[in-house]
mmCIF file of C-alpha atoms in Angstrom:
data_model
loop_
_atom_site.group_PDB
_atom_site.id
_atom_site.type_symbol
_atom_site.label_atom_id
_atom_site.label_comp_id
_atom_site.label_asym_id
_atom_site.label_seq_id
_atom_site.Cartn_x
_atom_site.Cartn_y
_atom_site.Cartn_z
ATOM 1 C CA MET A 705 -47.741 -67.770 0.914
ATOM 2 C CA LYS A 706 -48.640 -64.081 0.810
ATOM 3 C CA TYR A 707 -47.028 -61.584 -1.200
ATOM 4 C CA ILE A 708 -46.731 -57.793 -0.508
ATOM 5 C CA VAL A 709 -47.124 -55.486 -3.297
ATOM 6 C CA ILE A 710 -45.011 -51.999 -3.285
ATOM 7 C CA THR A 711 -46.243 -49.946 -5.577
ATOM 8 C CA LYS A 712 -45.097 -46.429 -6.877
ATOM 9 C CA LYS A 713 -48.174 -45.168 -4.682
ATOM 10 C CA HIS A 714 -46.684 -46.500 -1.457
ATOM 11 C CA LEU A 715 -43.750 -45.846 -2.506
ATOM 12 C CA MET A 716 -44.569 -41.847 -2.944
ATOM 13 C CA MET A 717 -45.857 -42.402 0.126
ATOM 14 C CA VAL A 718 -42.923 -43.836 2.310
ATOM 15 C CA PHE A 719 -40.639 -41.327 1.324
ATOM 16 C CA CYS A 720 -43.446 -38.472 1.839
ATOM 17 C CA PHE A 721 -43.269 -39.902 5.351
ATOM 18 C CA VAL A 722 -39.717 -39.552 5.808
ATOM 19 C CA LEU A 723 -39.159 -36.274 4.177
ATOM 20 C CA ALA A 724 -41.807 -35.100 6.571
ATOM 21 C CA CYS A 725 -39.775 -36.564 9.035
ATOM 22 C CA VAL A 726 -36.528 -34.683 7.555
ATOM 23 C CA PHE A 727 -38.573 -31.709 7.699
ATOM 24 C CA ALA A 728 -39.259 -31.873 11.232
ATOM 25 C CA VAL A 729 -36.153 -32.239 13.210
ATOM 26 C CA VAL A 730 -34.647 -29.630 10.979
ATOM 27 C CA GLY A 731 -37.077 -27.928 11.913
ATOM 28 C CA ALA A 732 -36.745 -27.999 15.492
ATOM 29 C CA VAL A 733 -32.865 -27.950 15.371
ATOM 30 C CA ASN A 734 -33.945 -24.530 13.410
ATOM 31 C CA ILE A 735 -35.746 -23.633 16.666
ATOM 32 C CA SER A 736 -33.214 -24.049 18.818
ATOM 33 C CA ALA A 737 -30.319 -22.411 17.289
ATOM 34 C CA ASP A 738 -32.942 -19.620 17.279
ATOM 35 C CA ASN A 739 -33.402 -19.701 20.293
ATOM 36 C CA ASN A 740 -30.079 -20.044 21.344
ATOM 37 C CA ARG A 741 -28.551 -17.381 19.771
ATOM 38 C CA LEU A 742 -27.283 -14.111 20.820
ATOM 39 C CA LEU A 743 -28.465 -10.939 19.033
ATOM 40 C CA PRO A 744 -26.914 -7.401 19.576
ATOM 41 C CA ILE A 745 -29.467 -4.039 19.356
ATOM 42 C CA TYR A 746 -31.371 -3.356 16.338
ATOM 43 C CA CYS A 747 -33.149 -0.646 17.590
ATOM 44 C CA VAL A 748 -35.355 0.655 20.987
ATOM 45 C CA GLU A 749 -38.552 -0.017 21.761
ATOM 46 C CA THR A 750 -40.466 2.969 23.395
ATOM 47 C CA ASP A 751 -42.942 5.544 23.276
ATOM 48 C CA LYS A 752 -40.578 8.436 22.902
ATOM 49 C CA LYS A 753 -39.755 9.952 19.370
ATOM 50 C CA GLN A 754 -36.574 9.424 20.106
ATOM 51 C CA VAL A 755 -33.946 8.620 16.567
ATOM 52 C CA ALA A 756 -29.994 8.063 17.269
ATOM 53 C CA ILE A 757 -27.518 9.302 14.137
ATOM 54 C CA SER A 758 -24.654 7.211 13.890
ATOM 55 C CA PHE A 759 -21.636 6.989 11.742
ATOM 56 C CA ASP A 760 -18.881 5.208 10.604
ATOM 57 C CA ALA A 761 -15.784 5.579 10.750
ATOM 58 C CA ALA A 762 -13.243 3.348 8.799
ATOM 59 C CA TRP A 763 -11.471 4.425 6.168
ATOM 60 C CA GLY A 764 -11.622 8.829 4.581
ATOM 61 C CA ASN A 765 -11.499 11.829 6.403
ATOM 62 C CA ASP A 766 -12.220 14.215 3.694
ATOM 63 C CA ASP A 767 -16.162 15.001 5.295
ATOM 64 C CA THR A 768 -15.725 15.118 9.164
ATOM 65 C CA ASP A 769 -15.593 18.511 9.071
ATOM 66 C CA ASP A 770 -18.457 19.428 7.128
ATOM 67 C CA LEU A 771 -20.648 16.398 9.342
ATOM 68 C CA ILE A 772 -19.232 18.529 12.639
ATOM 69 C CA LYS A 773 -20.447 21.811 10.654
ATOM 70 C CA ILE A 774 -23.878 20.202 9.723
ATOM 71 C CA LEU A 775 -24.414 18.052 13.467
ATOM 72 C CA LYS A 776 -23.626 21.729 15.009
ATOM 73 C CA GLU A 777 -26.317 23.666 13.007
ATOM 74 C CA TYR A 778 -29.442 21.347 13.373
ATOM 75 C CA ASP A 779 -27.996 21.132 17.214
ATOM 76 C CA VAL A 780 -27.588 17.368 17.391
ATOM 77 C CA PRO A 781 -26.004 14.387 18.897
ATOM 78 C CA ALA A 782 -24.342 12.032 17.163
ATOM 79 C CA THR A 783 -22.333 8.649 18.277
ATOM 80 C CA PHE A 784 -18.970 8.088 15.718
ATOM 81 C CA PHE A 785 -17.886 4.685 15.863
ATOM 82 C CA VAL A 786 -14.365 4.668 15.072
ATOM 83 C CA VAL A 787 -11.870 2.024 14.053
ATOM 84 C CA GLY A 788 -8.743 1.728 15.935
ATOM 85 C CA ALA A 789 -6.691 2.331 12.818
ATOM 86 C CA TRP A 790 -9.024 4.688 11.993
ATOM 87 C CA VAL A 791 -7.967 7.264 15.232
ATOM 88 C CA ASP A 792 -3.870 5.957 14.576
ATOM 89 C CA LYS A 793 -4.703 8.594 11.171
ATOM 90 C CA TYR A 794 -7.165 10.815 12.195
ATOM 91 C CA PRO A 795 -6.320 11.595 16.024
ATOM 92 C CA GLU A 796 -7.620 15.297 15.825
ATOM 93 C CA SER A 797 -10.734 14.047 13.653
ATOM 94 C CA VAL A 798 -11.464 11.928 16.898
ATOM 95 C CA LYS A 799 -10.433 14.696 19.061
ATOM 96 C CA ALA A 800 -12.893 17.211 16.884
ATOM 97 C CA LEU A 801 -15.580 14.725 17.126
ATOM 98 C CA SER A 802 -15.512 14.470 21.095
ATOM 99 C CA ASP A 803 -15.084 18.313 21.195
ATOM 100 C CA ALA A 804 -18.220 19.125 19.548
ATOM 101 C CA GLY A 805 -20.222 17.139 21.831
ATOM 102 C CA HIS A 806 -20.053 13.707 19.749
ATOM 103 C CA GLN A 807 -19.812 10.140 20.979
ATOM 104 C CA ILE A 808 -16.438 8.078 20.101
ATOM 105 C CA GLN A 809 -17.455 4.417 20.102
ATOM 106 C CA ASN A 810 -16.025 1.024 19.211
ATOM 107 C CA HIS A 811 -15.621 -0.292 15.368
ATOM 108 C CA SER A 812 -12.676 -2.621 15.932
ATOM 109 C CA ASN A 813 -9.150 -1.906 15.957
ATOM 110 C CA THR A 814 -8.125 -3.114 12.517
ATOM 111 C CA HIS A 815 -12.216 -3.889 10.503
ATOM 112 C CA PRO A 816 -11.804 -7.443 10.402
ATOM 113 C CA HIS A 817 -14.731 -10.510 9.839
ATOM 114 C CA MET A 818 -14.733 -10.685 13.500
ATOM 115 C CA PRO A 819 -16.424 -14.436 13.428
ATOM 116 C CA GLN A 820 -14.067 -15.125 12.052
ATOM 117 C CA LEU A 821 -11.513 -14.773 14.526
ATOM 118 C CA SER A 822 -11.621 -16.061 18.445
ATOM 119 C CA LYS A 823 -12.251 -15.198 21.069
ATOM 120 C CA ALA A 824 -8.972 -13.759 22.354
ATOM 121 C CA GLN A 825 -7.963 -12.139 19.193
ATOM 122 C CA MET A 826 -11.694 -10.390 19.526
ATOM 123 C CA LYS A 827 -11.205 -9.272 23.035
ATOM 124 C CA ASP A 828 -7.850 -7.496 21.578
ATOM 125 C CA GLU A 829 -9.853 -6.156 18.492
ATOM 126 C CA ILE A 830 -11.999 -4.548 21.683
ATOM 127 C CA GLU A 831 -9.570 -3.829 23.784
ATOM 128 C CA SER A 832 -7.126 -1.804 21.570
ATOM 129 C CA CYS A 833 -9.701 0.103 19.998
ATOM 130 C CA ASN A 834 -11.149 0.912 23.706
ATOM 131 C CA ASP A 835 -7.448 2.402 24.686
ATOM 132 C CA LYS A 836 -6.654 4.942 21.210
ATOM 133 C CA ILE A 837 -10.677 6.374 21.309
ATOM 134 C CA LYS A 838 -9.844 7.150 25.437
ATOM 135 C CA ALA A 839 -6.031 8.535 24.848
ATOM 136 C CA VAL A 840 -7.580 10.440 22.675
ATOM 137 C CA THR A 841 -10.871 11.672 24.110
ATOM 138 C CA GLY A 842 -10.297 10.554 27.876
ATOM 139 C CA VAL A 843 -13.713 8.505 27.852
ATOM 140 C CA GLN A 844 -14.197 4.815 27.735
ATOM 141 C CA PRO A 845 -16.089 3.740 25.354
ATOM 142 C CA THR A 846 -19.019 1.511 26.303
ATOM 143 C CA LEU A 847 -20.773 0.513 22.804
ATOM 144 C CA LEU A 848 -19.635 -1.723 19.734
ATOM 145 C CA ARG A 849 -20.951 -1.885 16.066
ATOM 146 C CA PRO A 850 -19.195 -4.992 14.785
ATOM 147 C CA PRO A 851 -17.444 -4.650 11.323
ATOM 148 C CA TYR A 852 -19.813 -5.554 8.369
ATOM 149 C CA GLY A 853 -22.345 -6.336 10.231
ATOM 150 C CA ASP A 854 -20.323 -9.597 11.407
ATOM 151 C CA TYR A 855 -21.054 -11.376 14.256
ATOM 152 C CA ASP A 856 -21.764 -14.366 16.473
ATOM 153 C CA ASN A 857 -22.879 -15.756 19.767
ATOM 154 C CA ALA A 858 -18.959 -15.801 20.909
ATOM 155 C CA LEU A 859 -18.662 -12.108 19.903
ATOM 156 C CA ILE A 860 -21.950 -11.248 21.989
ATOM 157 C CA GLU A 861 -20.152 -13.265 24.595
ATOM 158 C CA THR A 862 -17.202 -11.502 24.486
ATOM 159 C CA MET A 863 -19.188 -8.064 24.599
ATOM 160 C CA GLN A 864 -20.885 -9.175 27.893
ATOM 161 C CA GLU A 865 -17.768 -10.002 29.594
ATOM 162 C CA LEU A 866 -16.000 -6.707 28.929
ATOM 163 C CA LYS A 867 -19.611 -4.509 29.893
ATOM 164 C CA MET A 868 -20.087 -3.022 26.575
ATOM 165 C CA HIS A 869 -23.788 -3.353 24.282
ATOM 166 C CA THR A 870 -23.297 -4.221 20.601
ATOM 167 C CA ILE A 871 -24.946 -2.238 17.900
ATOM 168 C CA GLN A 872 -26.672 -2.460 15.024
ATOM 169 C CA TRP A 873 -28.942 -0.679 13.584
ATOM 170 C CA ASP A 874 -32.609 -0.481 11.795
ATOM 171 C CA VAL A 875 -32.665 2.240 9.355
ATOM 172 C CA ASP A 876 -29.269 1.894 6.765
ATOM 173 C CA SER A 877 -29.131 5.241 4.473
ATOM 174 C CA LEU A 878 -27.501 2.808 1.915
ATOM 175 C CA ASP A 879 -25.262 6.241 1.633
ATOM 176 C CA TRP A 880 -21.856 4.490 0.480
ATOM 177 C CA LYS A 881 -23.604 2.980 -2.793
ATOM 178 C CA GLU A 882 -22.324 4.578 -6.083
ATOM 179 C CA ASN A 883 -25.666 4.643 -6.949
ATOM 180 C CA ALA A 884 -27.119 7.256 -3.794
ATOM 181 C CA THR A 885 -27.968 10.443 -4.229
ATOM 182 C CA PRO A 886 -28.579 12.777 -1.703
ATOM 183 C CA ASP A 887 -32.502 13.044 -2.606
ATOM 184 C CA SER A 888 -32.685 8.750 -2.265
ATOM 185 C CA ILE A 889 -30.482 8.855 1.324
ATOM 186 C CA CYS A 890 -33.174 10.967 2.790
ATOM 187 C CA GLN A 891 -36.085 9.627 0.952
ATOM 188 C CA ARG A 892 -35.124 6.307 2.591
ATOM 189 C CA VAL A 893 -34.600 7.603 6.501
ATOM 190 C CA THR A 894 -36.662 9.609 6.418
ATOM 191 C CA SER A 895 -39.326 6.445 5.191
ATOM 192 C CA LYS A 896 -37.884 4.164 7.620
ATOM 193 C CA VAL A 897 -36.802 5.734 10.474
ATOM 194 C CA LYS A 898 -39.483 4.933 13.932
ATOM 195 C CA ASN A 899 -39.396 5.524 17.935
ATOM 196 C CA GLY A 900 -36.492 3.956 18.699
ATOM 197 C CA SER A 901 -34.941 3.938 15.602
ATOM 198 C CA ILE A 902 -30.984 3.646 14.841
ATOM 199 C CA VAL A 903 -29.449 4.967 11.719
ATOM 200 C CA LEU A 904 -26.388 3.745 9.642
ATOM 201 C CA PHE A 905 -24.681 6.898 7.696
ATOM 202 C CA HIS A 906 -20.869 6.521 6.592
ATOM 203 C CA ASN A 907 -18.790 9.692 7.633
ATOM 204 C CA ASP A 908 -16.233 9.940 4.251
ATOM 205 C CA ALA A 909 -19.996 8.217 1.303
ATOM 206 C CA ASP A 910 -20.108 10.863 -1.374
ATOM 207 C CA HIS A 911 -23.599 12.587 -0.468
ATOM 208 C CA THR A 912 -23.803 12.405 3.198
ATOM 209 C CA PRO A 913 -22.940 15.485 3.792
ATOM 210 C CA ALA A 914 -25.408 17.345 1.678
ATOM 211 C CA ALA A 915 -28.252 14.632 1.793
ATOM 212 C CA LEU A 916 -28.042 15.320 5.470
ATOM 213 C CA PRO A 917 -29.263 18.813 6.191
ATOM 214 C CA ASN A 918 -32.821 17.707 4.425
ATOM 215 C CA ILE A 919 -32.457 14.875 6.304
ATOM 216 C CA LEU A 920 -32.673 16.254 10.021
ATOM 217 C CA LYS A 921 -35.096 18.918 9.283
ATOM 218 C CA CYS A 922 -37.395 16.311 8.088
ATOM 219 C CA LEU A 923 -37.274 14.475 11.133
ATOM 220 C CA LYS A 924 -37.296 17.728 13.236
ATOM 221 C CA ASP A 925 -40.203 19.005 11.787
ATOM 222 C CA GLU A 926 -41.993 15.552 12.266
ATOM 223 C CA GLY A 927 -41.055 15.910 16.273
ATOM 224 C CA TYR A 928 -38.228 13.729 16.602
ATOM 225 C CA GLU A 929 -35.797 14.192 19.095
ATOM 226 C CA PHE A 930 -32.000 13.020 18.846
ATOM 227 C CA VAL A 931 -29.972 11.634 20.654
ATOM 228 C CA PHE A 932 -27.226 9.049 21.440
ATOM 229 C CA ILE A 933 -27.347 5.009 21.026
ATOM 230 C CA SER A 934 -26.004 5.173 24.836
ATOM 231 C CA ASP A 935 -28.838 7.079 25.777
ATOM 232 C CA LEU A 936 -30.778 5.120 23.877
ATOM 233 C CA ILE A 937 -30.857 1.775 25.240
ATOM 234 C CA LEU A 938 -31.868 0.333 27.704
ATOM 235 C CA LYS A 939 -28.708 -0.688 30.296
ATOM 236 C CA GLU A 940 -30.965 -3.424 32.982
ATOM 237 C CA ASN A 941 -34.237 -5.681 32.453
ATOM 238 C CA TYR A 942 -34.900 -6.514 29.050
ATOM 239 C CA GLU A 943 -34.716 -8.176 26.023
ATOM 240 C CA ILE A 944 -33.644 -8.332 22.523
ATOM 241 C CA LYS A 945 -36.786 -9.744 20.241
ATOM 242 C CA HIS A 946 -36.335 -11.980 16.686
ATOM 243 C CA ASP A 947 -35.765 -8.719 15.072
ATOM 244 C CA GLY A 948 -32.955 -7.309 17.251
ATOM 245 C CA MET A 949 -35.563 -4.895 18.857
ATOM 246 C CA GLN A 950 -34.625 -4.260 22.072
ATOM 247 C CA CYS A 951 -37.851 -4.177 25.029
ATOM 248 C CA LYS A 952 -37.870 -3.739 28.267
ATOM 249 C CA ILE A 953 -38.625 -6.807 30.597
ATOM 250 C CA GLU A 954 -41.796 -5.278 32.717
ATOM 251 C CA ASN A 955 -41.795 -6.321 36.422
ATOM 252 C CA GLU A 956 -45.263 -8.911 37.324
#
C-alpha cells in the first residue's frame, strides 16, 4: 500500500491555489459590478477652454449677496444647487440669484443621504425641491447634485426617469474646511481646473467670498470661458467613463 505524504510545501501550494481562485472570483465579481455601476457627471471632455462654477446652498445665507456682487463684477454665470428647505427659508435669495442670471438647480428637498431612501422617496425629494424652485423662479430644474455627493444606481435611474442629469464635480474647493484660507482655496482650484471642469463651492463657507475674485481673475487670464453646467454637459450620444468624465460617442 502506498502512502501519500503531505508536506508543508504541498499544503502551502494548495493554499495558494485556493487563494488565487478566490481572488479570481472576487475580481470577476468586482469587474462585473463596476461594469454595471451607473455614474453621475463629474466633468466633460472638451477641447474648449470652458469651466462651470457651482455652489451648494443648504444651510446659511450670510454670503449670498456678496457672491452675487462678485459674480456680476467678473461677468460669471454660476449654477446654484439649492435644498428645498433652503428655498423655504430664503426665497428672496433664490429669486435674487435667478434675477441676477444664475441657474438654480436641485440639491434635494431635505438634504438626506439619497441611497438610504427608496426610489419613491428619492423621487419625492427631487420633485418637491423642483416644485419649490419653479414656484420662485418660474424655471424647472434639470440637474441634481446629491447631498454629500452620495449616490447609487437607484438614484441615477430615478433621475433618468425624471429626465434629469446627476451632477458631481471634479474640482473641490474644500472651502468648508476649518483650516481653509482664501489663498489655499485659490491655489487648490486654479491648480486643478482643466477644460470641462465642474468646480464646487459653498454659498456660506467662511472664506469663499475672499477667495473667489482671485480665482475668477486667474481663470479668465488663462483664457477660460465660464458656462452653466447645463450648457457644458452633453445631452445625447454620450458615455461616462470610469472617472466620471462625460464623453461624446462618435458615430461609426
